[in-house]
Coordinates of C-alpha atoms in Angstrom, one line a residue:
M1 CA 29.8 -66.4 1.2
T2 CA 26.7 -68.1 0.6
E3 CA 25.5 -71.5 0.5
R4 CA 22.5 -72.8 0.3
P5 CA 21.0 -75.8 2.4
A6 CA 19.2 -78.4 0.0
P7 CA 16.2 -77.5 -1.7
Q8 CA 14.5 -79.3 0.5
A9 CA 14.8 -78.0 3.2
A10 CA 13.1 -75.0 3.1
G11 CA 9.8 -75.1 1.2
E12 CA 8.8 -73.3 -1.7
D13 CA 7.9 -70.4 -0.8
I14 CA 10.5 -70.3 2.1
T15 CA 14.3 -69.8 1.3
V16 CA 17.3 -70.5 3.1
D17 CA 21.0 -68.4 2.6
V18 CA 23.8 -68.8 5.9
L19 CA 25.6 -65.7 4.4
D20 CA 29.0 -65.1 7.1
H21 CA 27.6 -63.4 9.0
A22 CA 23.9 -64.6 9.5
V23 CA 21.9 -66.6 8.7
V24 CA 18.9 -66.0 6.9
V25 CA 15.6 -67.2 6.2
R26 CA 12.7 -65.6 4.0
P27 CA 9.0 -66.9 3.9
V28 CA 7.2 -65.7 1.3
G29 CA 2.8 -64.9 1.4
E30 CA 2.0 -66.8 4.4
M31 CA 3.0 -68.6 7.4
D32 CA 0.1 -71.2 9.0
L33 CA -0.7 -74.4 9.8
D34 CA -0.7 -75.3 5.8
S35 CA 3.1 -74.5 6.2
I36 CA 4.4 -75.5 9.6
A37 CA 6.4 -78.3 7.5
A38 CA 7.3 -75.6 5.6
L39 CA 8.6 -72.9 8.0
G40 CA 10.2 -75.7 10.8
A41 CA 12.2 -77.8 7.8
A42 CA 13.8 -74.2 6.6
L43 CA 14.4 -73.1 11.1
S44 CA 16.1 -76.4 11.0
A45 CA 18.3 -75.5 8.2
A46 CA 19.0 -72.2 9.3
L47 CA 19.4 -73.4 12.6
V48 CA 22.0 -75.8 11.6
H49 CA 23.7 -72.9 10.3
A50 CA 23.5 -70.7 13.2
S51 CA 26.6 -70.0 16.0
E52 CA 27.0 -68.0 18.4
A53 CA 29.3 -65.2 15.4
R54 CA 25.7 -66.3 12.7
G55 CA 23.0 -65.9 14.1
V56 CA 18.9 -66.5 12.3
V57 CA 17.7 -63.7 10.8
V58 CA 14.1 -63.7 9.4
D59 CA 13.0 -61.3 7.0
C60 CA 9.0 -61.0 7.0
S61 CA 8.8 -58.6 4.4
R62 CA 7.8 -60.7 1.1
L63 CA 5.4 -61.5 4.6
E64 CA 1.9 -61.2 4.2
F65 CA 0.3 -63.2 7.7
C66 CA 2.0 -65.4 10.1
D67 CA -0.8 -67.2 12.8
S68 CA -0.1 -69.0 16.5
S69 CA 1.3 -71.7 14.6
A70 CA 3.3 -70.4 13.0
L71 CA 4.5 -68.6 16.2
N72 CA 5.3 -71.5 17.9
A73 CA 7.6 -72.7 15.2
L74 CA 9.1 -69.7 15.7
L75 CA 9.2 -69.5 19.4
S76 CA 10.1 -73.5 19.4
A77 CA 13.4 -71.9 17.6
R78 CA 14.2 -69.4 19.3
R79 CA 15.1 -72.0 22.1
T80 CA 17.2 -73.7 19.6
A81 CA 18.8 -71.3 18.8
V82 CA 19.6 -69.5 22.8
E83 CA 20.3 -73.5 24.0
A84 CA 23.1 -72.5 21.3
G85 CA 24.3 -69.9 22.3
S86 CA 22.4 -67.8 19.2
V87 CA 19.7 -66.0 17.6
I88 CA 17.2 -64.9 16.3
R89 CA 15.9 -61.8 15.1
L90 CA 12.5 -60.7 13.3
E91 CA 13.6 -58.3 10.4
S92 CA 11.2 -56.0 8.4
P93 CA 7.6 -57.6 10.9
N94 CA 4.8 -55.8 9.1
Q95 CA 2.5 -54.5 10.9
Q96 CA -0.1 -58.4 11.4
L97 CA 2.9 -59.7 12.6
R98 CA 3.8 -57.3 15.3
S99 CA 0.3 -57.3 17.3
L100 CA 0.3 -60.8 17.4
L101 CA 3.9 -61.1 18.9
E102 CA 2.6 -58.1 21.6
M103 CA -1.1 -59.7 22.1
T104 CA 1.2 -62.9 22.7
G105 CA 3.1 -61.2 25.9
T106 CA 6.3 -62.5 22.8
A107 CA 7.7 -59.1 21.8
G108 CA 10.5 -59.1 23.8
L109 CA 11.9 -62.9 23.4
F110 CA 12.7 -61.6 19.2
P111 CA 14.6 -58.2 18.5
L112 CA 12.8 -57.4 15.8
D113 CA 14.8 -54.9 12.8
P114 CA 12.4 -52.6 11.7
E115 CA 14.3 -52.6 8.2
P116 CA 16.8 -55.1 5.8
A117 CA 20.5 -55.0 7.1
G118 CA 20.9 -54.1 3.8

């Protein structure tokens, strides 16, 4: 089953797909101060559908850049997910995002999936 939250729940370049096994957030391009509101809305929409059995996966395969404001949005969403007994995974993070996670000491907070789950 695939369900898509209302279009206003995500930004123009961010989609949210509710699948049986996960809620997938797919940002495209840059996640920075200009896109933080759309990212926050997409993560919030995803968390509404998340559970212990259905975590949130942020598919980073089309992400070009992520700054500290976007990282803060991810960390805030992670906190909400953990409180609800769920998880946020980062799938296919590029080198820039992996470096940001390492430099900020947050790499261990997000399970990383190097390749799409199929």
